[in-house]
Each structure stands twice: as structure tokens, then as C-alpha cells.
Coordinates of C-alpha atoms in Angstrom, one line a residue:
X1 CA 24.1 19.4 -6.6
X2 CA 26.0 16.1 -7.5
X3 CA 24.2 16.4 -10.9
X4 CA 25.0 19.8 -11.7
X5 CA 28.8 19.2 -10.8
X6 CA 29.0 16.1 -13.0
X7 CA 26.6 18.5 -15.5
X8 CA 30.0 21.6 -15.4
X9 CA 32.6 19.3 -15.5
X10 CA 33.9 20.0 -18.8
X11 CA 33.6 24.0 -18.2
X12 CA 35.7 23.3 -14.8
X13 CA 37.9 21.3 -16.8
X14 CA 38.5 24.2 -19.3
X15 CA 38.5 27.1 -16.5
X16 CA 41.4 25.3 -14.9
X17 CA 43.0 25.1 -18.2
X18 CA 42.9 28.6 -19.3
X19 CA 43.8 29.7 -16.1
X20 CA 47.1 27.9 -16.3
X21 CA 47.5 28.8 -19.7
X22 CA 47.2 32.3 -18.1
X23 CA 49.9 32.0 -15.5
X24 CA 52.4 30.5 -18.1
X25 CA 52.2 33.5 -20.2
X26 CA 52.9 35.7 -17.8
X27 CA 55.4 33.3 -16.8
X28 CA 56.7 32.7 -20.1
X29 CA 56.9 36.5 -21.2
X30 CA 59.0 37.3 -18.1
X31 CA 56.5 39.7 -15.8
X32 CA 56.8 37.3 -13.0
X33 CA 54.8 39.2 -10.2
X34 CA 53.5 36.8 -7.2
X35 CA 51.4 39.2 -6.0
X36 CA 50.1 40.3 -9.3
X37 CA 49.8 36.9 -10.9
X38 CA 47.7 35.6 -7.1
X39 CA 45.3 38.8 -8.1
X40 CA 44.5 37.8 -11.4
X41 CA 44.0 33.8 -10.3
X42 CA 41.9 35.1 -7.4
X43 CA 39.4 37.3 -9.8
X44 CA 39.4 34.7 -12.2
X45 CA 38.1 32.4 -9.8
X46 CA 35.5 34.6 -8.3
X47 CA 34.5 35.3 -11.4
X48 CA 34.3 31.7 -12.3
X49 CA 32.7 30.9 -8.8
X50 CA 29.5 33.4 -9.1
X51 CA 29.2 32.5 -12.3
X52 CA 28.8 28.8 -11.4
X53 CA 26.4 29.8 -8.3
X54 CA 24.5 32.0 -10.5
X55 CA 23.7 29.3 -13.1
X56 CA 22.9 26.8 -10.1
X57 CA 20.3 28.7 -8.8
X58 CA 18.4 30.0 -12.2
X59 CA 18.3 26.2 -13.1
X60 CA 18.1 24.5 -9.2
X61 CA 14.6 23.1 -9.9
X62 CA 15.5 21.6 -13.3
X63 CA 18.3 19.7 -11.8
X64 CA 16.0 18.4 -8.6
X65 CA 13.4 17.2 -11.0
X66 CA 16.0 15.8 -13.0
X67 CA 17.9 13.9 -10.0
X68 CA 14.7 12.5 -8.5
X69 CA 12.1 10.0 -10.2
X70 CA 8.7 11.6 -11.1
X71 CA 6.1 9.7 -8.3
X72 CA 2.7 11.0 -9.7
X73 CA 1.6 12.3 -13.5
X74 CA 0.8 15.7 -11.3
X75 CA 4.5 16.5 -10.8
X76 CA 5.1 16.8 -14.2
X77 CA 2.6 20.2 -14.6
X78 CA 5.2 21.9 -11.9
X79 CA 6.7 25.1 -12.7
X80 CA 11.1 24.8 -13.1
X81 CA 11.7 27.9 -13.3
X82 CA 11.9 30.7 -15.5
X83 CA 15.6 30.2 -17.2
X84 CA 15.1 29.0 -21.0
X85 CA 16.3 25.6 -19.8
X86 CA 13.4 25.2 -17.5
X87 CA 10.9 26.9 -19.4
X88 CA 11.8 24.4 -22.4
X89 CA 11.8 21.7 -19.6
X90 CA 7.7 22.8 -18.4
X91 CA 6.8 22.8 -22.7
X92 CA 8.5 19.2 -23.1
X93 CA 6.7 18.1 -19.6
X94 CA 3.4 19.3 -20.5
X95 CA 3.3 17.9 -23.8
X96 CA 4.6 14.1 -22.4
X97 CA 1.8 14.8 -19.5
X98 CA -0.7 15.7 -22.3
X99 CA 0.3 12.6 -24.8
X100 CA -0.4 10.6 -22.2
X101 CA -3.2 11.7 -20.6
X102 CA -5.1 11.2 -24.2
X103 CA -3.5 7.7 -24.4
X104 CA -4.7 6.9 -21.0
X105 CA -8.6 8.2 -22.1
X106 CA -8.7 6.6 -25.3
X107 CA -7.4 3.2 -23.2
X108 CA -10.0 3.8 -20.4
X109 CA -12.5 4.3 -23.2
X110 CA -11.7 1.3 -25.0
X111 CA -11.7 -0.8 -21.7
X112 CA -14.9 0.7 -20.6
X113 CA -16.3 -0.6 -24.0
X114 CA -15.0 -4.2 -23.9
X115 CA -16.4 -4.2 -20.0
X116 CA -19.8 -3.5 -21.0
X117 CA -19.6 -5.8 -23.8
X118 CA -19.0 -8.1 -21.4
X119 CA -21.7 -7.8 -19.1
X120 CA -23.9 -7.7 -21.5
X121 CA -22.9 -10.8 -23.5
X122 CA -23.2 -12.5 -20.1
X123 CA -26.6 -11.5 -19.3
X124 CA -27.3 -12.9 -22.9
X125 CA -25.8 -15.8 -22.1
X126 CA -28.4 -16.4 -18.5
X127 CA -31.0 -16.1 -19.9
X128 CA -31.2 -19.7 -21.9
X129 CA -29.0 -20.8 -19.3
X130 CA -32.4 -19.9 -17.0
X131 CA -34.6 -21.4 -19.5
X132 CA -32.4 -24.5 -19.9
X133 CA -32.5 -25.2 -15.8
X134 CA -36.4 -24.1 -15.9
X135 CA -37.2 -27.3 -18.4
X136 CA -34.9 -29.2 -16.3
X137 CA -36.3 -28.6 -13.0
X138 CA -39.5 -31.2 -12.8
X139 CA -37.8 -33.6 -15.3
X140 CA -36.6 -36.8 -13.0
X141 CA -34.6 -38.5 -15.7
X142 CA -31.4 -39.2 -14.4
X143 CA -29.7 -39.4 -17.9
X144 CA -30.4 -35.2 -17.4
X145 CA -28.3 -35.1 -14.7
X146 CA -24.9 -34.6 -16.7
X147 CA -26.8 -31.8 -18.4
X148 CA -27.9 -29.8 -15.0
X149 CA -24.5 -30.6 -13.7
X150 CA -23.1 -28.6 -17.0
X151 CA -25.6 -25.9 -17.0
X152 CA -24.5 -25.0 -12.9
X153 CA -20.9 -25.1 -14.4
X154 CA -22.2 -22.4 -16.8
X155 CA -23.6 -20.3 -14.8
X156 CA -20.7 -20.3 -12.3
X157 CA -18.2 -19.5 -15.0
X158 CA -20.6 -16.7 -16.2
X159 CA -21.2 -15.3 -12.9
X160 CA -17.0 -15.6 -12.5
X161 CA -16.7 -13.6 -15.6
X162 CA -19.4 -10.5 -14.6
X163 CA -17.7 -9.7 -11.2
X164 CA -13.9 -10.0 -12.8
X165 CA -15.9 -7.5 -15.4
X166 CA -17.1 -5.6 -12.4
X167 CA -14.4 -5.3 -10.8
X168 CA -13.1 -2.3 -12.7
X169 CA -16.3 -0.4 -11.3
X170 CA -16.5 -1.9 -8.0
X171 CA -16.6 1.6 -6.6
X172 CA -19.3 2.2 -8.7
X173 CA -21.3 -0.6 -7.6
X174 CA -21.0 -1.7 -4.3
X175 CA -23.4 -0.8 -0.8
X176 CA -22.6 -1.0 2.9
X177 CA -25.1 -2.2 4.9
X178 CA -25.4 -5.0 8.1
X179 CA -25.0 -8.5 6.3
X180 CA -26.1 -11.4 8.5
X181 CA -23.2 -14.0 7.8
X182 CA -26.2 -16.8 9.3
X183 CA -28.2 -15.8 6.2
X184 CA -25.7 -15.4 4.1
X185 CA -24.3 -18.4 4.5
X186 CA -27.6 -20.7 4.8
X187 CA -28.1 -18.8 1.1
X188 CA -24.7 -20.1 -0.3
X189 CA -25.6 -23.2 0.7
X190 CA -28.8 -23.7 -1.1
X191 CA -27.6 -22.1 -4.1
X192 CA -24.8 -24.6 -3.7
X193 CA -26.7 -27.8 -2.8
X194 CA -26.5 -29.5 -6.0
X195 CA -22.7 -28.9 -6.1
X196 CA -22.6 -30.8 -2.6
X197 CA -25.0 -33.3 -3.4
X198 CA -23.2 -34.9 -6.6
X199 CA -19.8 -34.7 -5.1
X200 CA -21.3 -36.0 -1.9
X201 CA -20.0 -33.6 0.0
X202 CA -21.7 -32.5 3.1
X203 CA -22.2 -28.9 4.6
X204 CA -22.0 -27.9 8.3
X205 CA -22.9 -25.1 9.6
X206 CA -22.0 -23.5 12.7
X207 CA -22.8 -19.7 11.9
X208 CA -25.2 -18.2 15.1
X209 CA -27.7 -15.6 14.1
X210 CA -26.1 -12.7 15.7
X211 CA -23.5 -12.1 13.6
X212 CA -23.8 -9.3 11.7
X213 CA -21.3 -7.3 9.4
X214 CA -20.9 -4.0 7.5
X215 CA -20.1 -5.2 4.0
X216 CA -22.1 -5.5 1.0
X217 CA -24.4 -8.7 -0.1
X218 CA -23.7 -9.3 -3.0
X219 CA -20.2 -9.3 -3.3
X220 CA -19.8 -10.7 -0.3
X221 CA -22.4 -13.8 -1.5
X222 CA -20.0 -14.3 -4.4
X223 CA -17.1 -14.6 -1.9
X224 CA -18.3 -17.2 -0.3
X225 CA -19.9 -19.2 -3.0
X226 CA -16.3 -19.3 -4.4
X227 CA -15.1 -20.5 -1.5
X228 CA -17.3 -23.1 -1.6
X229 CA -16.8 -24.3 -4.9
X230 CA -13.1 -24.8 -4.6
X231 CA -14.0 -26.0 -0.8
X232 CA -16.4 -28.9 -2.6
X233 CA -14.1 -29.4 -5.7
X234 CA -11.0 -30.1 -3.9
X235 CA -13.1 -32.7 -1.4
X236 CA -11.8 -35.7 -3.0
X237 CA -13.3 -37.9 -0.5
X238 CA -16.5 -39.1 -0.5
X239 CA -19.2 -38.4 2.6
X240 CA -16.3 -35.5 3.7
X241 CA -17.7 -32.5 5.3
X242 CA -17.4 -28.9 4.9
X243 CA -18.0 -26.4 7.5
X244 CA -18.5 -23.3 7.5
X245 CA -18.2 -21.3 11.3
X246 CA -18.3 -17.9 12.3
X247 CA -16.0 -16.4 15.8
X248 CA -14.9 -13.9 17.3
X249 CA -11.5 -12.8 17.5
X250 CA -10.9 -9.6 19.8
X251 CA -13.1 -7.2 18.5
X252 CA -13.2 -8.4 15.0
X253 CA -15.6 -11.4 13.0
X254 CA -14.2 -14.3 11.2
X255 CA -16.1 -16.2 8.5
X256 CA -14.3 -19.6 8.1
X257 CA -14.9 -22.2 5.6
X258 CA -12.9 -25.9 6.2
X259 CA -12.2 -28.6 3.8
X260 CA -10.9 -32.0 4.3
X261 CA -9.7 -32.3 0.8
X262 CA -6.5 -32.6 -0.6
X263 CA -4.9 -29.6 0.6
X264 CA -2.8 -27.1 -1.3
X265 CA 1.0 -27.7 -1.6
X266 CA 3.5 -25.2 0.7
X267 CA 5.4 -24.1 -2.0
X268 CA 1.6 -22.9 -3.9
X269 CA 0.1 -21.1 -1.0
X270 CA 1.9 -18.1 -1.0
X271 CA 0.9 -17.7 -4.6
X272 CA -2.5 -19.4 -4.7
X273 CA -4.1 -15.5 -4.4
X274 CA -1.8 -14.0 -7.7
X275 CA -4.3 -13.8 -11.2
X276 CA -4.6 -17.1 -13.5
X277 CA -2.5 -18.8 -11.3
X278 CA -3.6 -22.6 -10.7
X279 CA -0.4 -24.4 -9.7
X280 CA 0.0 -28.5 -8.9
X281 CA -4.2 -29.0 -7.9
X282 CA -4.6 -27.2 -11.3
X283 CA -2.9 -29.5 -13.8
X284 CA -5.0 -31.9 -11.7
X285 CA -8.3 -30.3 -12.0
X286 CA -9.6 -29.3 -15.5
X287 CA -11.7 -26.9 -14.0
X288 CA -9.2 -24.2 -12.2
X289 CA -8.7 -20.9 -13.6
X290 CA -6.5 -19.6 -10.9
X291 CA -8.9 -16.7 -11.0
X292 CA -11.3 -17.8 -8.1
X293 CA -9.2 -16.8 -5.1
X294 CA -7.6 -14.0 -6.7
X295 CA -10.5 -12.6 -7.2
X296 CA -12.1 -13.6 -3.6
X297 CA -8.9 -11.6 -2.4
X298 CA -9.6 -8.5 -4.5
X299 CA -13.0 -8.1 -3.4
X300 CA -12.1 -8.6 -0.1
X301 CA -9.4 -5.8 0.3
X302 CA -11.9 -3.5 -1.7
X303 CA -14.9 -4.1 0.8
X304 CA -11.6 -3.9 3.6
X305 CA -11.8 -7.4 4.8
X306 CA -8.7 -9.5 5.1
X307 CA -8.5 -13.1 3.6
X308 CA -6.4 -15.5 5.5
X309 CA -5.4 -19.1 4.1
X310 CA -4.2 -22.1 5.7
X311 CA -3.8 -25.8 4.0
X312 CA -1.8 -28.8 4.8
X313 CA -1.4 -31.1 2.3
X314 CA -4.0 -34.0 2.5
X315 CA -5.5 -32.7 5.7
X316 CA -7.5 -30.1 3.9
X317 CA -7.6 -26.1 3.8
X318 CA -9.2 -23.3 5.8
X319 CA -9.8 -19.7 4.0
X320 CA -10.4 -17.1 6.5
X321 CA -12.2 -13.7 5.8
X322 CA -11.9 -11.0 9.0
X323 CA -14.4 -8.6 9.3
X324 CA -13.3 -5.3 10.9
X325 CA -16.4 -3.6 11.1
X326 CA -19.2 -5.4 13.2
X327 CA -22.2 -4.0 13.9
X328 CA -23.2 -4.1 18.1
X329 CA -25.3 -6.9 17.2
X330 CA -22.6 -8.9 17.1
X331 CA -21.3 -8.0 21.1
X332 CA -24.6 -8.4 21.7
X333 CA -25.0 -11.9 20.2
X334 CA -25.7 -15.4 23.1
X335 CA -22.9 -17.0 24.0
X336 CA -23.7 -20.1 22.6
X337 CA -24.3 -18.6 18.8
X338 CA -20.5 -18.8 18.4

């Protein structure tokens, strides 16, 4: 309503006028009648009034759409009505919904395209990575060590780059099913233990067999291997631990991996989660990307876990993950597994 008065203002403005101009000539050419002169004002202004109520509600749906902001691409394929101004309104709608729709393809196309390229490039890439640690494995020269240290920092920032080009088809590729965190954690380990053993760095864990969670494996495996790559790199002291612990809390599972490393400044943990961030620990650290956690918290909220984060600076940090669908195994699990 407030849009269509602001919309007639000018035609109010020149009713008003002509009406007065009306009066005066009466006025002017002497016929001074009250009673005749309050007629004609009161039929002009009826007139003038359906006239206005007419032309409000022919045109009432073009002046909603245009008062309130357009929350989904679907709204703009609604009917306004059938006055020329709305019809011309639908045509202009359906073409901007139609432009865009075939902007939107050709984008999704070319994304879709640069994805694959990806993956496959990456897959390229293991393969002589796999070779390289193959011909590696038996040798015992220690002057190969700076080369196996390099090739695991390959194939973490390969395997960082396929699930951030996954990601766009997680939906696509992802399976529910009752992960053992005991298991999966023992597994992160070992696929870790050269990480921990040249930053001597030393794992704990405290994870009983019982607990068991919906989620899915794979994802959730490169979860927690991120976890404990920042968990190792950020362990600036020598023979420190890192643990990693499962409990319960209420009817939910917690996965919990502590560092004593150098923490992560207040003013950075509210933002440590946010895409290529890498804040003070990353101008210290060559190797930060500011994509790890992000994408740790992406996953997460995908396979509906929560990710929690504490850290105190020099004291170390603790990343949470909250399971919210257990399986009874884990209510079923001894008490002295927690």
C-alpha cells in the first residue's frame, strides 16, 4: 500500500489541483452554490476514489512483489496478475529467471569440469607418489629420510586437494554405516606414525572398543588425520604427547584429539574454521593453508556432527567432534572403555 501511495502521488497531486481549479471557476464566474459546488467535490472524489481502489487491486500483486525482496529463484515464475503492468512484469521475470538459469548451468558445467580435472590430475599425481614411497620403503639410508618426509607432505596436500574437490559432490559420495572410532583411530595413527615419529611426537590413545557411530569412513578417516596433522605440527616440544580419547556426554559421543603445542591465539579461534584463513601460527608455519579445519568443519556439518575447539595459548588445543547418532553399541559399551 505505502508503495502504491508514494507510486499515485503525482495523480493525487493533480486531482487536488483540478478540483480547486474547479471550485474557483465556479467561484470566479459568480454561480456560488454550497450545496451544488459540495455535490460536484463529492463526485469528483468518488470518482477519483474507485478509481484509485480499482487500479490498486488490478495491480495489488505487482506492488507486493515489488515491496518485498525475492527469497528463492521460484518466486520469480509467480503469476501478478492479469493487468498489462503485471503481465509485462511475469515476461520481464521469466526472461531474468531464464538468463539465469542458463548462466547458472553453463557455471555448474564448467565447475563440474574443473572438479573432475582435478581428481583426476590427483590420482595421476599418486601413483609415482606410490611408486616413489614403494622404492623407498626397504632403503635404510638415512640421507632418504628428507625425501620420505617430502613425499608424505605430498600425499597429504593431494589427499587435501581431492576431498576440497569432493566436496561439491559430497552428497554424491558419502555412506552411513557404524564406524568404530577405536579402529578408526588406531588406523589414523598408523597412517600417521611417521609424522609422529620425526617430530617426536607421541600418540595416546584412550578410545574403548565400544564406541561405535553412524557416519561414514572415509570422510570421517580424513577428519581425523587432519586433526592430527595440525595436532603434531603445532607440537613444538619435543617428547609431547597427543591424545586422542573418546566419552560420553548425555546421549551423545565425543571424539577428542589434545595437543600440548603452542596453542592458537584468542583473537584467531573464532576464525580458525573460515576458508584459507591461517592467522599468527600461519605466518609461523610454512606449511598452513588455513584450509585444513575449514574443511574438517564442512565435512562435519555435512555428515551432522558438530566440531568444537578449545586452545589456550602455550598450553595447547583440543578439537572436539560430537556424534549425535550412536549406535546401542555404544550404551552397551564396559564401563571402563571410556
Amino acid at each position: 500500500m505505502k508503495l502504491f501511495l508514494r507510486d499515485q502521488w503525482s495523480f493525487l497531486l493533480m486531482f487536488f489541483i483540478q478540483l480547486f481549479i474547479l471550485v474557483l471557476t465556479f467561484a470566479l464566474d459568480g454561480y456560488w452554490n454550497p450545496s451544488l459546488i459540495r455535490y460536484a467535490v463529492f463526485l469528483c472524489l468518488f470518482c477519483g476514489g474507485c478509481f484509485l481502489v480499482i487500479r490498486y487491486l488490478t495491480n495489488r500483486l505487482v506492488y507486493q512483489r515489488l515491496s518485498n525482496p525475492v527469497k528463492s529463484l521460484e518466486e520469480l515464475t509467480l503469476s501478478h496478475g492479469h493487468s498489462p503492468l503485471g503481465r509485462a512484469m511475469d515476461h520481464t521475470f521469466q526472461h531474468h529467471y531464464r538468463l539465469f538459469k542458463d548462466q547458472l548451468h553453463a557455471y555448474e558445467t564448467k565447475q563440474r569440469d574443473h572438479t573432475t580435472f582435478i581428481q583426476q590430475w590427483v590420482h595421476q599425481m599418486k601413483t609415482p607418489i606410490s611408486v616413489i614411497h614403494l622404492l623407498l620403503q626397504d632403503e635404510d639410508d638415512a640421507r632418504l629420510e628428507s625425501v620420505r618426509e617430502e613425499v608424505d607432505r605430498l600425499k597429504r596436500g593431494l589427499e587435501t586437494v581431492l576431498y576440497s574437490a569432493r566436496l561439491d559432490r559430497f552428497e554424491q559420495d558419502f555412506l552411513i554405516e557404524p564406524v568404530s572410532l577405536r579402529k578408526l583411530a588406531q588406523s589414523a595413527v598408523s597412517e600417521n606414525k611417521r609424522l609422529f615419529i620425526r617430530n617426536q611426537v607421541y600418540p595416546e590413545l584412550a578410545v574403548g572398543e565400544g564406541w561405535v557411530v553412524e557416519s561414514d569412513e572415509k570422510w570421517l578417516s580424513f577428519v581425523l588425520n587432519q586433526l592430527l596433522t595440525n595436532a603434531v605440527r603445532y607440537s613444538d616440544k619435543k617428547g609431547s604427547k597427543v591424545t586422542i580419547r573418546s566419552y560420553a556426554r548425555g546421549k551423545h559421543a565425543v571424539l577428542e584429539v589434545e595437543d600440548s603445542g603452542i596453542g592458537i591465539p584468542p583473537e584467531d579461534v573464532q576464525r580458525v574454521f573460515q576458508p584459507y584463513f591461517t592467522g599468527e601460527n600461519g605466518r609461523r608455519y610454512a606449511e598452513s593453508t588455513g584450509m585444513g579445519l575449514y574443511l574438517v568443519k564442512e565435512i562435519c556439518q555435512r555428515l551432522h556432527h558438530d566440531v568444537e575447539l578449545d586452545s589456550t595459548v602455550g598450553a595447547g588445543t583440543k578439537v572436539r567432534i560430537v556424534f549425535y547418532s550412536v549406535v546401542p553399541t555404544l550404551q552397551e559399551r564396559k564401563p571402563d572403555e571410556s
